[in-house]
Tab-separated table of N, CA and C in Angstrom:
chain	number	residue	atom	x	y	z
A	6	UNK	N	0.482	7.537	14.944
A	6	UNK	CA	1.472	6.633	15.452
A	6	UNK	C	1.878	5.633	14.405
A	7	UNK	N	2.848	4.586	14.871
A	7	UNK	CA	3.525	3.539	13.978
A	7	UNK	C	2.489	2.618	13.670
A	8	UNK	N	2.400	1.644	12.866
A	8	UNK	CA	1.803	0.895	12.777
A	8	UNK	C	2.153	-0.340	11.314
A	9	UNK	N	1.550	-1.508	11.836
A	9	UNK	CA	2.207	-2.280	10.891
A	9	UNK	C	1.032	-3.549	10.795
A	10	UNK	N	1.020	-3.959	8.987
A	10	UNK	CA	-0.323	-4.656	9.319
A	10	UNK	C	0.024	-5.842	8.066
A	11	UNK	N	-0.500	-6.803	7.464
A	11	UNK	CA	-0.344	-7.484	6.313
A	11	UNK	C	-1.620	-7.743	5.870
A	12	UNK	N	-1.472	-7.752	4.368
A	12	UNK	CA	-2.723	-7.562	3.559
A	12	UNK	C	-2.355	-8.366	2.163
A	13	UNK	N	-3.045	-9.258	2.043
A	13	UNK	CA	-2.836	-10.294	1.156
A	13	UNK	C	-3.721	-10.557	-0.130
A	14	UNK	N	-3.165	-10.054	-1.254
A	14	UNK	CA	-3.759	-9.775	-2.449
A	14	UNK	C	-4.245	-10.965	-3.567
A	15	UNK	N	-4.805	-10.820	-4.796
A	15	UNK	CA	-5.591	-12.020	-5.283
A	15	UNK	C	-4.094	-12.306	-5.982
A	16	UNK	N	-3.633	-13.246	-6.859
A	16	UNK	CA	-2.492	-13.803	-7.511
A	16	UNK	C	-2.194	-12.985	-8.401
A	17	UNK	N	-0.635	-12.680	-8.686
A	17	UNK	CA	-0.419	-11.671	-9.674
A	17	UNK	C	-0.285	-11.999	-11.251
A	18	UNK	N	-1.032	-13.310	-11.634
A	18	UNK	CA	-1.054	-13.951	-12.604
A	18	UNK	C	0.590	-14.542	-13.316
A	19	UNK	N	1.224	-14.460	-12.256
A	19	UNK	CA	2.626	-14.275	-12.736
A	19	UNK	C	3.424	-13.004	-13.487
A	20	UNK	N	3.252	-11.825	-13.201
A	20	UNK	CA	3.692	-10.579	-13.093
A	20	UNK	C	4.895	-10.411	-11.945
A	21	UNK	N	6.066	-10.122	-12.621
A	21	UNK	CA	6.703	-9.354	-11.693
A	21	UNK	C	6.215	-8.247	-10.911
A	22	UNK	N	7.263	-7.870	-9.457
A	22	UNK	CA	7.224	-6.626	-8.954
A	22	UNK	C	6.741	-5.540	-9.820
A	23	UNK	N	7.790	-5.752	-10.684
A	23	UNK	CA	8.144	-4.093	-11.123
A	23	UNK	C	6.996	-3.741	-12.406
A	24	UNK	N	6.287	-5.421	-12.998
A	24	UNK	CA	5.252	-4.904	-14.160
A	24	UNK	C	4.196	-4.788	-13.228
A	25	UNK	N	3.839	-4.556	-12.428
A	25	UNK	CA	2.403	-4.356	-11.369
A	25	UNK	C	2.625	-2.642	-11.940
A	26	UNK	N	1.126	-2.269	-12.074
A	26	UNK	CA	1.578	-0.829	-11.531
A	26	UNK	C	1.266	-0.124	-9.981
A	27	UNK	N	1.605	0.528	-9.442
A	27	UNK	CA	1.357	0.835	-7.986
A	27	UNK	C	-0.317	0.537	-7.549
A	28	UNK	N	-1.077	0.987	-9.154
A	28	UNK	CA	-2.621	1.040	-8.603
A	28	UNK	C	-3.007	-0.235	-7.864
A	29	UNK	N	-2.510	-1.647	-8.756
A	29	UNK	CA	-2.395	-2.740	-7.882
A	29	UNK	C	-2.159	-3.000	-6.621
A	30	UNK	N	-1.500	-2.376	-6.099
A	30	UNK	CA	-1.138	-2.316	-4.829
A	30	UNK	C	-2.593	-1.382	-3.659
A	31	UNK	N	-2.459	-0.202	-4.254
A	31	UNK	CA	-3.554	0.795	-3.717
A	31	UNK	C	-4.596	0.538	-4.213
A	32	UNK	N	-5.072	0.092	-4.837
A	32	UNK	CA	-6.542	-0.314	-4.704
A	32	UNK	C	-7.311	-1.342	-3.706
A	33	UNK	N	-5.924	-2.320	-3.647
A	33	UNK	CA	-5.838	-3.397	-2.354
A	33	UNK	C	-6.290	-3.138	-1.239
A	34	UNK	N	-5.593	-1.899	-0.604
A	34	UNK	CA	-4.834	-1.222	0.618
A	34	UNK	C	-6.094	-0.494	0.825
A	35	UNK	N	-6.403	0.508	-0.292
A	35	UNK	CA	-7.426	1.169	-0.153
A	35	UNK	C	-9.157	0.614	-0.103
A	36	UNK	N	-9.407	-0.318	-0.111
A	36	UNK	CA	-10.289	-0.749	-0.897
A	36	UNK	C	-11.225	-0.746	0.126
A	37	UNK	N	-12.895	-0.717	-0.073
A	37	UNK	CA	-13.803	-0.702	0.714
A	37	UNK	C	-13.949	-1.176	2.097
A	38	UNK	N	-13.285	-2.251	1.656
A	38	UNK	CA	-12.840	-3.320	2.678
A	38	UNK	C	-12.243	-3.411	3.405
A	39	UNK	N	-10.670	-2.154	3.033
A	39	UNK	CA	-9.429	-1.881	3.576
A	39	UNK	C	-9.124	-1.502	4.953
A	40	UNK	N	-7.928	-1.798	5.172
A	40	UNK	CA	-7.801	-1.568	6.288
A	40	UNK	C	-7.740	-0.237	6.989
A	41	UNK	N	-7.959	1.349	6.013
A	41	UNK	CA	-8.071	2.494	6.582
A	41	UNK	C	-9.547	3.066	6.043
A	42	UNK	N	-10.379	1.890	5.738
A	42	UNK	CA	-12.024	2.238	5.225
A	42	UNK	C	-13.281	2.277	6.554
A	43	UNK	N	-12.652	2.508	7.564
A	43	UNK	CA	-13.786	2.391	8.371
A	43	UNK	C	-14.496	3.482	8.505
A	44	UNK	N	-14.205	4.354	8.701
A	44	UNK	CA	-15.260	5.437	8.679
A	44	UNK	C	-15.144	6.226	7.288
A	45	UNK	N	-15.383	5.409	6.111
A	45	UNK	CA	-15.426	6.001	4.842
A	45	UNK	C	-14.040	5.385	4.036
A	46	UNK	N	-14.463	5.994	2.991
A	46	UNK	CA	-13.075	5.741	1.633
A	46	UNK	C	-12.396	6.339	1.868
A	47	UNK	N	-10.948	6.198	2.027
A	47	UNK	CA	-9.859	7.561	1.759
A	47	UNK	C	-9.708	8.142	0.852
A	48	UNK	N	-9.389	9.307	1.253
A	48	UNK	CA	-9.302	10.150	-0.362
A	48	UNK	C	-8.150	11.028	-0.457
A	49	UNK	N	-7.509	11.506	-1.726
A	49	UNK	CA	-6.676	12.402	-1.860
A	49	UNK	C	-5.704	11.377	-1.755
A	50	UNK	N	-5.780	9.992	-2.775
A	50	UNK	CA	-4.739	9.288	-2.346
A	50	UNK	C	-3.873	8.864	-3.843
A	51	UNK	N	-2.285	9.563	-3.032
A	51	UNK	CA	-1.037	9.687	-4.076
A	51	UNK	C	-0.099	8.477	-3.834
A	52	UNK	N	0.445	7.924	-5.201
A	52	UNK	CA	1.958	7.626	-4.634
A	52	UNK	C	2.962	8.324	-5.105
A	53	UNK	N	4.057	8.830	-3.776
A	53	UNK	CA	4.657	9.851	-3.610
A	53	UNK	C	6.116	9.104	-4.511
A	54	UNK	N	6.406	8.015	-4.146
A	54	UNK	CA	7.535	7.538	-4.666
A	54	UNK	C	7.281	5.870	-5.063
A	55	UNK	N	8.060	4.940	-5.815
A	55	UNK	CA	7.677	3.789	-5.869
A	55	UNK	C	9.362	3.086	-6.893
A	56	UNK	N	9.804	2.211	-5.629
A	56	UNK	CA	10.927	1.718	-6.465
A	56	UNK	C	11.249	-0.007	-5.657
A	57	UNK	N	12.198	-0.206	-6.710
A	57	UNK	CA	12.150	-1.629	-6.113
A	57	UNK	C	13.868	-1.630	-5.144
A	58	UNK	N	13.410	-2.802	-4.254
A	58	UNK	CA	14.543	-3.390	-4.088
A	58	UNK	C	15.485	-4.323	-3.810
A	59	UNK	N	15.868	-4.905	-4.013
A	59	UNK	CA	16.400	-6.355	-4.231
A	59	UNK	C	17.913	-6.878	-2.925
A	60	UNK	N	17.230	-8.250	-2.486
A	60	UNK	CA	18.185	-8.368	-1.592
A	60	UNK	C	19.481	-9.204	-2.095
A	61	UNK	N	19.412	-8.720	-3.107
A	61	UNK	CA	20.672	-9.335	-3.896
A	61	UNK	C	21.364	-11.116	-3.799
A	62	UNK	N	19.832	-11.868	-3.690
A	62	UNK	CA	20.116	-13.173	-3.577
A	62	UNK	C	19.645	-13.778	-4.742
A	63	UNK	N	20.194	-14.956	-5.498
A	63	UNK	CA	20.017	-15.851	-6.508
A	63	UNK	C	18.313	-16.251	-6.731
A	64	UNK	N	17.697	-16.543	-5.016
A	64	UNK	CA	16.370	-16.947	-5.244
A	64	UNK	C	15.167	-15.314	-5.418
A	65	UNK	N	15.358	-14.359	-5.598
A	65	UNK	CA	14.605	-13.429	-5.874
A	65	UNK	C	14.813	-12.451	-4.471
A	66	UNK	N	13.124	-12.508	-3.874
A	66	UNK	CA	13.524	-11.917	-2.632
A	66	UNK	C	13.196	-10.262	-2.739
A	67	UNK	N	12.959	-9.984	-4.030
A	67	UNK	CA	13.003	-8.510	-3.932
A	67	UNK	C	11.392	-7.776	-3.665
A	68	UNK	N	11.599	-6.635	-3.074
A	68	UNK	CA	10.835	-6.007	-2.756
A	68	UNK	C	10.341	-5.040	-3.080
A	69	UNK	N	9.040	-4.581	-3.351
A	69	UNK	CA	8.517	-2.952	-4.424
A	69	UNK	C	8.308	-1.892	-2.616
A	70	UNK	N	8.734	-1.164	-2.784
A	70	UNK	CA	8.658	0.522	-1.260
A	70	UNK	C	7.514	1.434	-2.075
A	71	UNK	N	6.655	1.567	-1.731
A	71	UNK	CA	5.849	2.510	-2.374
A	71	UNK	C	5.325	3.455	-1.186
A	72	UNK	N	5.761	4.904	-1.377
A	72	UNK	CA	5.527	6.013	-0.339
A	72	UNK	C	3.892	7.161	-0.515
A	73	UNK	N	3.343	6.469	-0.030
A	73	UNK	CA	1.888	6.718	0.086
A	73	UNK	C	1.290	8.148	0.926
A	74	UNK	N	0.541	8.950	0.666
A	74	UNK	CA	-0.147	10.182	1.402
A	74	UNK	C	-1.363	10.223	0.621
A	75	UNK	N	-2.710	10.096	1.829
A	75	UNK	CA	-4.226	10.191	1.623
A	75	UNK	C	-4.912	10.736	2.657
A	76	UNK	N	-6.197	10.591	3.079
A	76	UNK	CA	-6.536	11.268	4.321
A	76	UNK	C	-7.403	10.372	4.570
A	77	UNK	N	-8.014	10.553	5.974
A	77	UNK	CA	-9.116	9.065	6.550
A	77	UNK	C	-10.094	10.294	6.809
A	78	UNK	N	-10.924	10.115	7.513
A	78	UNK	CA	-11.894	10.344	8.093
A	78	UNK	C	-11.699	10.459	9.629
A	79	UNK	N	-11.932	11.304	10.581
A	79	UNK	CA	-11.765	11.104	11.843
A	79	UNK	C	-13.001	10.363	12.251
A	80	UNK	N	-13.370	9.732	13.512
A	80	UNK	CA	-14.389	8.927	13.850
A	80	UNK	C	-15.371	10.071	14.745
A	81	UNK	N	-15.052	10.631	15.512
A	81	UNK	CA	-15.412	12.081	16.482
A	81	UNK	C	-15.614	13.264	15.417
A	82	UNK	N	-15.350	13.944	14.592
A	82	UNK	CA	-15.215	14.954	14.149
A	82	UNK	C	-15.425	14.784	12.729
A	83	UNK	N	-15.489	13.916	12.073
A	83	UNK	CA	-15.801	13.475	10.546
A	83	UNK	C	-14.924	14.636	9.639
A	84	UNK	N	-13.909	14.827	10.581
A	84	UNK	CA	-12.880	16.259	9.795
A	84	UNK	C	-11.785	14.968	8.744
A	85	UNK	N	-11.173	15.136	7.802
A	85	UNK	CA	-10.059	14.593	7.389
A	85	UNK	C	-8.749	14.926	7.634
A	86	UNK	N	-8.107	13.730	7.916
A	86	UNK	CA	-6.790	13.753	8.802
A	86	UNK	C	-5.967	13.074	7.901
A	87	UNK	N	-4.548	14.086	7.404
A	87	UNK	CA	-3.794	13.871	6.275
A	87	UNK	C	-2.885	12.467	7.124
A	88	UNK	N	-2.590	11.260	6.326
A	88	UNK	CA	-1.679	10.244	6.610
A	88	UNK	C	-0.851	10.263	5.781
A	89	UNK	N	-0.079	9.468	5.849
A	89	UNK	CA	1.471	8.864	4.866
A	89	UNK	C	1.987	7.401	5.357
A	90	UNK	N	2.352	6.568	4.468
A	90	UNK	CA	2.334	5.267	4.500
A	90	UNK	C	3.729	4.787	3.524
A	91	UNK	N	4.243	4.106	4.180
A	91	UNK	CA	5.331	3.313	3.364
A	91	UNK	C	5.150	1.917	3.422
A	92	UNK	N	4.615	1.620	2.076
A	92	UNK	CA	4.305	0.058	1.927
A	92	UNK	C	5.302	-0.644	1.034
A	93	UNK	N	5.106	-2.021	1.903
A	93	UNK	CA	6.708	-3.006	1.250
A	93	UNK	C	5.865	-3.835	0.827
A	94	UNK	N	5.904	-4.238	-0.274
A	94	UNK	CA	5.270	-5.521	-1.141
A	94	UNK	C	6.664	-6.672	-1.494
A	95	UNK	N	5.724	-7.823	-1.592
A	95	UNK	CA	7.046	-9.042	-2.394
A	95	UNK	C	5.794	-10.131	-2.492
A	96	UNK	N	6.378	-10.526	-3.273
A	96	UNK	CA	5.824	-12.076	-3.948
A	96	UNK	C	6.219	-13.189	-3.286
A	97	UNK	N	6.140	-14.208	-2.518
A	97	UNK	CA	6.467	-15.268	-2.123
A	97	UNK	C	6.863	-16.345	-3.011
A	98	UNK	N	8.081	-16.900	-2.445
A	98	UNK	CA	8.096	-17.881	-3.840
A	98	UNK	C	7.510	-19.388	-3.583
């Protein structure tokens, strides 16, 4: 199903969007800690696409889309269950 969550990362030392590389992002997302780590690490995890995009205003505003596919762990069946994820990142100003 849909789902929608926020996950708030350490400071990007002043790095743009676009100099992050995606791992920044997925290591976050993914991380022990993460929000799809409960019954184990995910694994088999790609980014499928990754671009920016900008809401074309003076104060910034823009946003990195990064199109994600990994697998979890089922909780009943300990089988792996393929996901896909479209994550929106931005910097606050």
């Amino acid at each position: 199903g849909d789902g929608t969550f926020l996950s708030v990362t350490a400071p990007t030392s002043g790095k743009a969007l676009s100099d992050l590389p995606s791992s920044f992002f997925l290591d976050n997302l993914f991380a022990p800690t993460g929000r799809f780590s409960f019954y184990g690490p995910p694994t088999d995890i790609k980014a499928r696409k990754s671009e920016i995009v900008s809401k074309g205003t003076k104060s910034g505003g823009d946003y990195r889309l990064i199109e994600v596919s990994f697998s979890t762990l089922s909780q009943s069946t300990s089988a792996e269950i393929p996901r896909s994820a479209l994550v929106a990142a931005t910097i606050p100003e």
